[in-house]
Structures are given as C-alpha cells and as structure tokens.
Amino acid sequence: MTIDNYKFAGKKAIVRVDFNVPLDENGNITDDTRIRGALPTLKKVLAEGGALIIMSHMGKPKGKVNPKFSLSQIVKAVSEKLGVEVQFAPDCAKAAEAAAALKAGEVLLLENLRYYPEEEGKPVGIDKEDPAYDEAKKAMKTSQKEFAKTLASYADCYINDAFGTAHRKHASTAVIADYFEADNKMLGYLMEKEVNAVDNVLSNIKRPFTAIMGGSKVSTKIGIIENLMDKVDNLILCGGMTYTFAKAQGGTIGNSICEDDKLELALNIIAKAKEKGVNLVLGVDCVAADAFANDANTQVVPANAIPEGWEGLDAGPKTQVLFADAIKNAKTILWNGPAGVFEFDNFTAGSRAIADAIAEATKNGAFSLIVGGDSVACINNFGMADQVSYISTGGGALLEAIEGKVLPGIAAIKG
Ligand code: AMP
C-alpha cells in the first residue's frame, strides 16, 4: 500500500517517526528538523479524517525509564506544529484505552519506545559470552513480538516514516509490520523520498556517476567504497583518507592522520579501480598546518611530500580543480564526508570546491545526493541546501542501503 492510496477517513494510523531530537539541559529542542520532516505524513492522515498514534524513540535509555529521555518534553512543540492539542500516553505499552478513545483528527503521542528493552530486542544485563545468552536472546525475541503486537493492536494501519532507524530490526520499525496485512502498511513520505534517493544512485543511475567519499578514515567507509566501485565512473577519495593512500604509495605525510594498518587496503583499492576502469581521484596537493588548529601556520605542499611536523588538513588548489573536473559534468553525484577539517573555518576550501561543483552540476540536470552529518553540515554552512537535489536525513541507514544492505524497516513493508 502507499500513503497516497490509503483511505484514512475514520481510521487510526500508528506512525513510527524519528522524533529523537536534540534537547538542551532545560529540555528545549535545539534542532527540530526531524519533527518537521515527519509533518507531511502526519498532516496527510489528519487532513483525511484519520486519527494518529505517534511513536518514536529518544536517546539511549537502554530499556529503562529515564525522564531525561521522555517524549513528554516535545508534546508542546509537536502540538504547535500539527495545530492539534497532542495527547500523551506515559507508557507506550499500556496505551490501549487512550488509543481506543481517539476520534478523527486527534493525536496521541506514546512515551519513548526504548524505555522497553523489547523495542531493540537485545537481552539486558547479560553478557554475550555468557552461556545463557542465546536462551535470553530467544526469550527476548518472543517478548519483542508481544510488544510489537501490543503496539499494532492500537491501530488499523501502520506507517513507517522513520528512515533514520530503517536499518534496525526493532519492534516498532520492522516486527510490528507482521501484524498488519499488506493493504494496511505503508511507508511515509519521508521514507518514500529517501528510498527514491537511494534508487536514483543505485539503480536509476544516469552517467557519468561521481561519488565523493571523504572524512577521516578509510576503515569506516570501506564497505561503501567497495560497493560503489562497481557502479561509479569517478571516485573521489578525500579528507583524512588522502594520507593513508599517499603513504601507501611511498609518500611522506608528516603528522597527517593515517591508518597504518590500512596501507595494503589502500593499494588494493587503487588496483581495483584500475581493473574496473574507475577514474580514482586522489589529492595531489594539500593545505598543511603546523598544528591541528584553525589559527595554525599553513603552506600548500604535495600530498605525498609533507614536511616533518606538518599535517594535511585540507585539499590544496590543484586537487580542488581535479575534484571539480570530476564532478562538474556528472549526471549522478553522491557526497559523503568532508574534504578537510571543515569544523575549522580556514580548512573548508576543499569541501567548498566540492559543494560549488555539485551545485553547478545540479543546475545542469544532475541528481545530487548529500549524505552523512558532516557533508550535510557543510552544505548547510555554505547556505547551499537549495542547490543540491536531496539532502538525506538518513545517515547510517542511507549508507547501509548504499552499501547494498537490505533495510529491515523497508523490507518489512515492501517484502
Ligand atoms: P568521518 O566521521 O569519518 O566521516 O569523518 C569526518 C571528520 O573527518 C570531520 O570531523 C573532519 O574534521 C575530519 N577530517 C577531514 N579531513 C581531515 C584531515 N585531513 N585530517 C584530520 N581530520 C580530517
């Protein structure tokens, strides 16, 4: 079923959203992006005369009640955004009565799902090495099903609009779907958008396809890099990874960040790119600093000849041109990870050059997808959010999808 085809009038919809918003020490929301992201789905149900039961997790209460992570803190904000006085169920597993009493147009927000260990389905208080662990895990899976069934009993239909947790097989993100017929479960608008974005860079590829992977380490990105190798025409590897590659090829890198146990892996990546005909673009020069600080002294040097006592913190001018050349003519672009220590104002030029080239390509008809907290922060800091095709809120889930993994939250609905 799709959200556009379902008739919500007179129906109760239980919607899994990601309202895990950051709060300050007084419980005030400091960034409401995630709440705003779910509004189109929630408003659609209400506008059609349905009632809403909203569920989410917040923080990591690890299966225990903890007022610090109570969703009661966001009732007022959600009420204001929906234009409806939101009711609150202080125990998500004992909300049957409140749910049954809901009338068309009314909204019930359930307390934090992760107050129950059943939500995540991991046994608590028992070590993985313990011989009794497997038994405990089996028991937990059974109670997770019960928990999911209880949540499902509140509503006529289920909507999953929490892309950020779609890579987790939790009670509210996947298991609950087993208790609804195919006609009564669907993805929300936010989920649909993320799924389409992934589809654009994985199946519906227009060429040339350029992927830009940055950030600090090769090790955390290797799964994606390997998966992309089969799909892309140009692969830019930048950020801290540059120096692992430079050292692997015999360069000197001073104090630059480097994963010494990944030198062979770096050489393998270079070889694989050659074998597959992928244009691998690595930094040739860098902005080196004499300290890891915004006000450090700097000089531009070759990325493979960094003097002792200096470290590469951003892509140099020649590298920026190489990056831009590989991006400007692309028709599909994926960007994950900055080209330098973008948190320091003086080391943002590499990331800026990437963002500018992406904006130009997008203007010329490319589909550009920006993924991961740091690249999203770059685009937002540069004020360029409206010059790219799609900014993913999905983070880990989207990266897992790009790695080629099946996301349980999507599989539970789409089969
Ligand atoms: P990741 O979490 O692996 O995506 O990496 C993001 C982080 O990489 C950001 O905090 C950047 O500051 C950092 N980073 C990017 N380039 C460099 C570099 N040349 N040296 C050290 N850190 C870097």
Coordinates of C-alpha atoms and ligand atoms in Angstrom, one line a residue:
M1 CA 0.0 0.0 0.0
T2 CA 1.1 3.6 -0.5
I3 CA 0.2 6.5 1.7
D4 CA -1.4 8.3 -1.3
N5 CA -3.7 5.4 -2.0
Y6 CA -4.9 4.6 1.5
K7 CA -8.2 5.9 2.8
F8 CA -7.5 7.3 6.3
A9 CA -11.1 8.6 7.0
G10 CA -12.3 7.0 10.2
K11 CA -9.1 5.0 10.6
K12 CA -6.4 5.0 13.3
A13 CA -2.9 5.1 12.0
I14 CA 0.1 4.2 14.1
V15 CA 3.1 6.0 12.7
R16 CA 6.8 5.3 13.6
V17 CA 8.6 8.6 13.3
D18 CA 12.1 9.7 14.3
F19 CA 11.5 12.3 17.0
N20 CA 14.9 11.7 18.5
V21 CA 15.6 15.5 18.5
P22 CA 18.4 17.1 20.4
L23 CA 17.4 18.9 23.6
D24 CA 19.3 21.4 25.8
E25 CA 19.7 20.9 29.6
N26 CA 16.3 22.5 30.1
G27 CA 14.5 20.1 27.7
N28 CA 14.2 22.7 24.9
I29 CA 14.5 21.4 21.4
T30 CA 17.7 22.8 19.8
D31 CA 17.0 21.4 16.3
D32 CA 13.5 20.5 15.1
T33 CA 14.5 19.2 11.7
R34 CA 13.3 15.7 12.5
I35 CA 9.9 16.8 13.6
R36 CA 9.4 19.0 10.6
G37 CA 10.5 16.1 8.4
A38 CA 7.6 13.9 9.6
L39 CA 4.9 16.6 9.2
P40 CA 3.8 15.9 5.7
T41 CA 2.9 12.3 6.6
L42 CA 1.2 13.2 9.9
K43 CA -0.8 16.1 8.3
K44 CA -1.9 13.8 5.5
V45 CA -3.6 11.4 7.9
L46 CA -5.3 14.2 9.9
A47 CA -6.4 16.1 6.8
E48 CA -8.2 12.9 5.5
G49 CA -10.1 12.4 8.8
G50 CA -7.8 9.8 10.4
A51 CA -6.5 9.7 14.0
L52 CA -2.8 9.4 14.8
I53 CA -0.9 7.4 17.3
I54 CA 2.7 8.6 17.0
M55 CA 5.6 6.5 18.3
S56 CA 9.3 7.2 18.5
H57 CA 12.5 6.6 20.5
M58 CA 14.6 9.3 22.1
G59 CA 18.2 8.9 23.1
K60 CA 19.5 5.7 24.6
P61 CA 17.6 4.9 27.8
K62 CA 18.7 1.2 27.4
G63 CA 15.4 -0.3 28.3
K64 CA 14.8 1.7 31.4
V65 CA 12.5 4.7 32.3
N66 CA 14.6 7.8 32.4
P67 CA 12.9 11.3 32.5
K68 CA 15.9 12.8 30.6
F69 CA 14.7 10.9 27.5
S70 CA 10.9 11.5 28.0
L71 CA 9.0 12.4 24.9
S72 CA 6.7 14.4 27.1
Q73 CA 9.2 17.2 26.6
I74 CA 8.2 17.6 23.0
V75 CA 4.4 17.4 23.3
K76 CA 4.1 21.2 23.1
A77 CA 6.3 21.5 20.1
V78 CA 4.5 18.7 18.2
S79 CA 1.1 20.2 19.1
E80 CA 2.2 23.6 17.7
K81 CA 3.5 22.1 14.5
L82 CA 0.4 20.0 13.9
G83 CA -2.0 22.6 15.0
V84 CA -3.7 20.0 17.3
E85 CA -3.5 19.5 21.0
V86 CA -1.5 16.3 21.2
Q87 CA -2.4 13.8 24.0
F88 CA 0.4 11.9 25.7
A89 CA 0.5 8.2 26.7
P90 CA 3.0 7.9 29.6
D91 CA 3.5 4.2 29.0
C92 CA 3.7 3.1 25.3
A93 CA 2.8 -0.5 26.1
K94 CA -0.3 0.5 28.2
A95 CA -2.0 2.9 25.8
A96 CA -4.8 0.7 24.5
E97 CA -7.6 2.7 26.3
A98 CA -6.2 6.1 25.2
A99 CA -5.8 4.8 21.6
A100 CA -9.3 3.4 21.5
A101 CA -10.8 6.7 22.7
L102 CA -9.2 8.7 19.9
K103 CA -11.5 10.4 17.5
A104 CA -10.9 11.6 13.9
G105 CA -8.4 14.4 13.8
E106 CA -7.0 13.5 17.3
V107 CA -3.4 12.7 18.1
L108 CA -1.8 10.5 20.8
L109 CA 2.0 10.5 21.3
L110 CA 3.4 7.4 23.0
E111 CA 6.2 7.7 25.6
N112 CA 9.7 6.6 24.5
L113 CA 9.7 3.1 23.0
R114 CA 13.2 2.4 24.2
Y115 CA 12.0 2.5 27.8
Y116 CA 11.2 -1.1 27.0
P117 CA 14.2 -3.4 26.1
E118 CA 11.7 -5.2 23.8
E119 CA 11.9 -2.3 21.3
E120 CA 15.5 -3.0 20.4
G121 CA 15.1 -6.7 21.2
K122 CA 18.5 -7.2 22.9
P123 CA 18.7 -9.1 26.1
V124 CA 19.7 -6.8 29.0
G125 CA 22.1 -7.4 31.9
I126 CA 23.6 -10.5 30.3
D127 CA 27.0 -10.7 28.6
K128 CA 27.3 -12.1 25.0
E129 CA 29.9 -14.5 26.3
D130 CA 27.5 -15.9 29.0
P131 CA 26.4 -19.5 28.1
A132 CA 22.8 -18.4 28.9
Y133 CA 22.9 -15.6 26.4
D134 CA 21.3 -17.5 23.5
E135 CA 18.4 -18.6 25.7
A136 CA 18.0 -15.0 26.9
K137 CA 18.0 -13.8 23.3
K138 CA 15.4 -16.2 22.3
A139 CA 13.2 -15.2 25.2
M140 CA 13.7 -11.5 24.3
K141 CA 12.7 -12.1 20.7
T142 CA 9.4 -13.7 21.9
S143 CA 8.7 -10.7 24.2
Q144 CA 9.6 -8.4 21.4
K145 CA 6.9 -9.9 19.2
E146 CA 4.4 -9.5 22.1
F147 CA 5.4 -5.9 22.5
A148 CA 5.1 -5.2 18.7
K149 CA 1.7 -6.9 18.7
T150 CA 0.5 -4.7 21.6
L151 CA 1.6 -1.6 19.6
A152 CA -0.1 -2.9 16.5
S153 CA -3.4 -3.5 18.4
Y154 CA -3.8 0.2 18.8
A155 CA -4.4 1.0 15.2
D156 CA -5.9 0.0 11.8
C157 CA -2.9 0.7 9.8
Y158 CA 0.9 1.2 10.2
I159 CA 3.1 3.8 8.6
N160 CA 6.9 3.8 8.9
D161 CA 8.3 7.3 8.4
A162 CA 11.5 6.8 10.5
F163 CA 14.2 6.4 7.8
G164 CA 16.9 7.0 10.4
T165 CA 16.1 3.7 12.1
A166 CA 15.2 1.8 9.0
H167 CA 18.4 -0.2 9.2
R168 CA 17.4 -1.6 12.6
K169 CA 15.1 -4.6 13.1
H170 CA 13.3 -3.2 16.1
A171 CA 9.7 -3.8 17.3
S172 CA 8.4 -0.5 16.0
T173 CA 10.4 -0.3 12.8
A174 CA 10.0 -3.8 11.5
V175 CA 8.5 -6.5 13.7
I176 CA 5.2 -4.6 14.1
A177 CA 4.6 -4.8 10.3
D178 CA 4.0 -8.6 10.7
Y179 CA 0.7 -7.7 12.5
F180 CA -0.8 -5.8 9.5
E181 CA -2.0 -7.0 6.2
A182 CA -0.1 -5.7 3.1
D183 CA -3.1 -3.3 2.4
N184 CA -2.7 -1.7 5.8
K185 CA 1.0 -0.9 6.0
M186 CA 3.0 1.6 4.1
L187 CA 6.0 3.9 4.0
G188 CA 5.6 7.6 5.0
Y189 CA 6.5 10.4 2.7
L190 CA 10.0 11.0 4.2
M191 CA 10.7 7.3 3.8
E192 CA 9.5 7.3 0.2
K193 CA 11.8 10.2 -0.6
E194 CA 14.8 8.5 1.0
V195 CA 14.0 5.3 -0.8
N196 CA 13.7 7.1 -4.1
A197 CA 17.0 9.0 -3.5
V198 CA 18.8 5.7 -2.9
D199 CA 17.2 4.3 -6.0
N200 CA 18.5 7.2 -8.1
V201 CA 22.1 6.4 -7.1
L202 CA 21.8 2.6 -7.1
S203 CA 19.5 1.5 -9.9
N204 CA 18.4 4.5 -11.8
I205 CA 21.9 5.8 -12.5
K206 CA 22.4 8.5 -15.1
R207 CA 26.1 8.7 -16.2
P208 CA 28.7 9.8 -15.5
F209 CA 28.3 8.9 -11.9
T210 CA 30.7 10.6 -9.5
A211 CA 30.9 9.6 -5.8
I212 CA 32.9 11.7 -3.3
M213 CA 33.9 9.9 -0.2
G214 CA 35.7 12.0 2.5
G215 CA 36.0 12.1 6.2
S216 CA 38.7 10.9 8.5
K217 CA 39.1 7.2 7.9
V218 CA 39.2 4.5 5.2
S219 CA 38.2 1.8 7.6
T220 CA 34.7 3.1 8.3
K221 CA 33.9 3.7 4.6
I222 CA 35.5 0.6 3.0
G223 CA 32.1 -1.3 2.6
I224 CA 30.6 1.6 0.7
I225 CA 33.8 2.3 -1.3
E226 CA 33.8 -1.4 -2.4
N227 CA 30.2 -1.3 -3.4
L228 CA 30.5 1.9 -5.3
M229 CA 33.5 0.6 -7.2
D230 CA 31.1 -1.5 -9.3
K231 CA 28.8 1.5 -10.1
V232 CA 30.7 4.7 -10.4
D233 CA 32.7 6.3 -13.3
N234 CA 34.6 8.7 -11.0
L235 CA 35.5 8.0 -7.4
I236 CA 37.0 10.9 -5.4
L237 CA 38.6 9.8 -2.1
C238 CA 39.4 12.8 0.0
G239 CA 39.7 14.1 3.6
G240 CA 41.9 12.3 6.0
M241 CA 41.9 9.2 3.8
T242 CA 44.2 11.1 1.4
Y243 CA 47.2 10.5 3.6
T244 CA 46.8 6.7 4.0
F245 CA 46.8 6.5 0.2
A246 CA 49.8 8.8 -0.1
K247 CA 51.8 6.8 2.5
A248 CA 50.8 3.5 0.9
Q249 CA 52.3 4.7 -2.4
G250 CA 55.6 5.6 -0.7
G251 CA 54.9 9.3 0.1
T252 CA 55.9 11.1 3.3
I253 CA 53.0 12.6 5.2
G254 CA 54.4 14.3 8.3
N255 CA 51.9 14.3 11.1
S256 CA 48.9 13.7 8.9
I257 CA 46.1 11.4 10.0
C258 CA 46.9 7.9 8.7
E259 CA 45.7 4.3 9.3
D260 CA 48.9 2.3 9.1
D261 CA 47.1 -1.0 9.1
K262 CA 45.2 0.0 6.0
L263 CA 48.1 0.7 3.7
E264 CA 47.6 -2.5 1.8
L265 CA 43.9 -2.0 1.6
A266 CA 44.6 1.4 0.0
L267 CA 46.8 -0.2 -2.6
N268 CA 44.1 -2.8 -3.3
I269 CA 41.5 0.0 -3.8
I270 CA 43.9 1.6 -6.3
A271 CA 44.4 -1.7 -8.1
K272 CA 40.7 -2.5 -8.2
A273 CA 39.8 1.0 -9.6
K274 CA 42.3 0.3 -12.4
E275 CA 40.9 -3.1 -13.1
K276 CA 37.3 -1.8 -13.2
G277 CA 38.1 1.3 -15.3
V278 CA 37.0 3.6 -12.5
N279 CA 38.7 7.1 -12.5
L280 CA 40.0 7.2 -9.0
V281 CA 40.8 10.8 -8.0
L282 CA 43.1 11.3 -5.0
G283 CA 44.5 14.6 -3.6
V284 CA 47.8 15.7 -5.3
D285 CA 48.4 18.7 -3.0
C286 CA 47.2 19.8 0.4
V287 CA 47.0 22.7 2.8
A288 CA 49.4 21.5 5.6
A289 CA 49.3 23.1 9.0
D290 CA 51.9 23.1 11.8
A291 CA 49.2 22.3 14.4
F292 CA 45.7 20.9 14.5
A293 CA 44.1 24.3 15.0
N294 CA 42.3 26.9 13.0
D295 CA 45.0 29.5 13.5
A296 CA 47.9 27.2 12.7
N297 CA 50.5 28.4 10.2
T298 CA 49.8 26.8 6.8
Q299 CA 51.6 26.0 3.5
V300 CA 50.5 24.3 0.3
V301 CA 52.6 21.2 -0.3
P302 CA 52.3 18.0 -2.4
A303 CA 50.1 15.4 -0.6
N304 CA 53.0 12.9 -0.8
A305 CA 55.8 15.3 0.4
I306 CA 54.6 16.8 3.7
P307 CA 57.4 18.1 5.8
E308 CA 58.1 16.7 9.3
G309 CA 56.0 18.5 11.9
W310 CA 53.2 19.4 9.4
E311 CA 49.8 17.8 8.7
G312 CA 47.4 17.9 5.8
L313 CA 44.1 19.4 6.9
D314 CA 42.5 20.4 3.6
A315 CA 42.7 19.7 -0.1
G316 CA 45.1 22.0 -2.0
P317 CA 44.2 24.2 -5.0
K318 CA 45.4 21.7 -7.7
T319 CA 43.3 19.0 -6.0
Q320 CA 40.3 21.2 -5.9
V321 CA 40.5 21.6 -9.6
L322 CA 40.7 17.8 -10.1
F323 CA 37.7 17.3 -7.9
A324 CA 35.7 20.0 -9.7
D325 CA 36.5 18.4 -13.1
A326 CA 35.3 15.0 -12.0
I327 CA 32.1 16.5 -10.6
K328 CA 31.0 19.2 -12.9
N329 CA 30.0 17.0 -15.8
A330 CA 28.5 14.2 -13.8
K331 CA 24.8 13.4 -14.0
T332 CA 24.6 11.4 -10.7
I333 CA 26.5 12.6 -7.6
L334 CA 26.8 11.1 -4.2
W335 CA 28.7 13.0 -1.5
N336 CA 29.6 11.6 1.9
G337 CA 32.3 13.1 4.1
P338 CA 34.2 16.4 4.0
A339 CA 37.5 17.1 2.1
G340 CA 39.2 18.6 5.1
V341 CA 38.7 19.6 8.7
F342 CA 35.7 21.7 7.8
E343 CA 35.0 22.5 11.5
F344 CA 37.9 25.0 11.2
D345 CA 37.0 27.9 9.0
N346 CA 40.4 28.0 7.5
F347 CA 40.2 24.5 6.2
T348 CA 36.9 24.5 4.4
A349 CA 38.1 25.4 0.8
G350 CA 38.3 21.7 -0.4
S351 CA 34.8 21.0 0.8
R352 CA 33.6 24.3 -0.6
A353 CA 35.1 23.4 -4.1
I354 CA 33.2 20.1 -4.0
A355 CA 29.9 21.9 -3.0
D356 CA 30.3 24.5 -5.7
A357 CA 30.9 21.9 -8.4
I358 CA 28.0 19.8 -7.2
A359 CA 25.7 22.9 -7.3
E360 CA 26.9 23.6 -10.9
A361 CA 26.3 20.0 -12.0
T362 CA 22.9 20.0 -10.3
K363 CA 22.0 23.2 -12.2
N364 CA 22.9 21.3 -15.4
G365 CA 20.5 18.5 -14.6
A366 CA 22.4 16.1 -12.4
F367 CA 20.8 14.3 -9.4
S368 CA 23.0 15.1 -6.3
L369 CA 22.6 13.3 -3.1
I370 CA 24.3 14.5 0.1
V371 CA 24.6 12.0 2.9
G372 CA 26.0 12.0 6.4
G373 CA 26.1 14.6 9.1
D374 CA 29.3 16.3 8.1
S375 CA 28.6 16.8 4.4
V376 CA 25.1 17.9 5.2
A377 CA 26.6 20.4 7.8
C378 CA 29.0 21.6 5.0
I379 CA 26.1 22.2 2.6
N380 CA 24.1 24.0 5.3
N381 CA 27.0 26.1 6.5
F382 CA 27.7 27.2 2.9
G383 CA 24.0 28.1 2.6
M384 CA 23.7 25.8 -0.4
A385 CA 20.9 23.4 0.7
D386 CA 18.6 24.6 -2.2
Q387 CA 21.3 24.0 -4.8
V388 CA 21.5 20.2 -4.4
S389 CA 18.9 17.6 -5.3
Y390 CA 18.4 15.8 -2.0
I391 CA 19.9 16.0 1.5
S392 CA 19.4 12.8 3.3
T393 CA 18.4 12.8 7.0
G394 CA 19.0 9.1 7.0
G395 CA 22.7 8.9 7.9
G396 CA 23.6 5.4 8.8
A397 CA 20.5 3.9 7.2
L398 CA 21.2 5.5 3.9
L399 CA 24.8 4.5 3.9
E400 CA 23.9 0.9 4.7
A401 CA 21.4 1.0 1.8
I402 CA 24.2 2.3 -0.5
E403 CA 26.5 -0.5 0.8
G404 CA 23.9 -2.8 -0.7
K405 CA 22.3 -4.0 2.5
V406 CA 18.6 -4.7 2.8
L407 CA 17.0 -2.3 5.3
P408 CA 14.7 -4.3 7.6
G409 CA 12.3 -1.3 8.0
I410 CA 11.7 -1.2 4.3
A411 CA 11.7 -4.9 3.7
A412 CA 9.0 -5.3 6.4
I413 CA 6.7 -3.2 4.4
K414 CA 7.7 -3.8 0.8
G415 CA 8.6 -7.5 1.3
Ligands
AMP1 P1 34.0 10.7 9.3 O1 33.4 10.7 10.7 O2 35.0 9.6 9.1 O3 33.0 10.9 8.2 O4 35.0 12.0 9.3 C1 34.6 13.3 9.5 C2 35.7 14.1 10.1 O5 36.8 14.0 9.3 C3 35.4 15.5 10.3 O6 35.3 15.8 11.6 C4 36.7 16.2 9.7 O7 37.2 17.2 10.5 C5 37.6 15.0 9.6 N1 38.7 15.2 8.6 C6 38.6 15.5 7.4 N2 39.8 15.7 6.8 C7 40.7 15.6 7.7 C8 42.1 15.6 7.8 N3 42.8 15.9 6.7 N4 42.7 15.4 9.0 C9 42.0 15.1 10.1 N5 40.7 15.0 10.1 C10 40.0 15.2 8.9

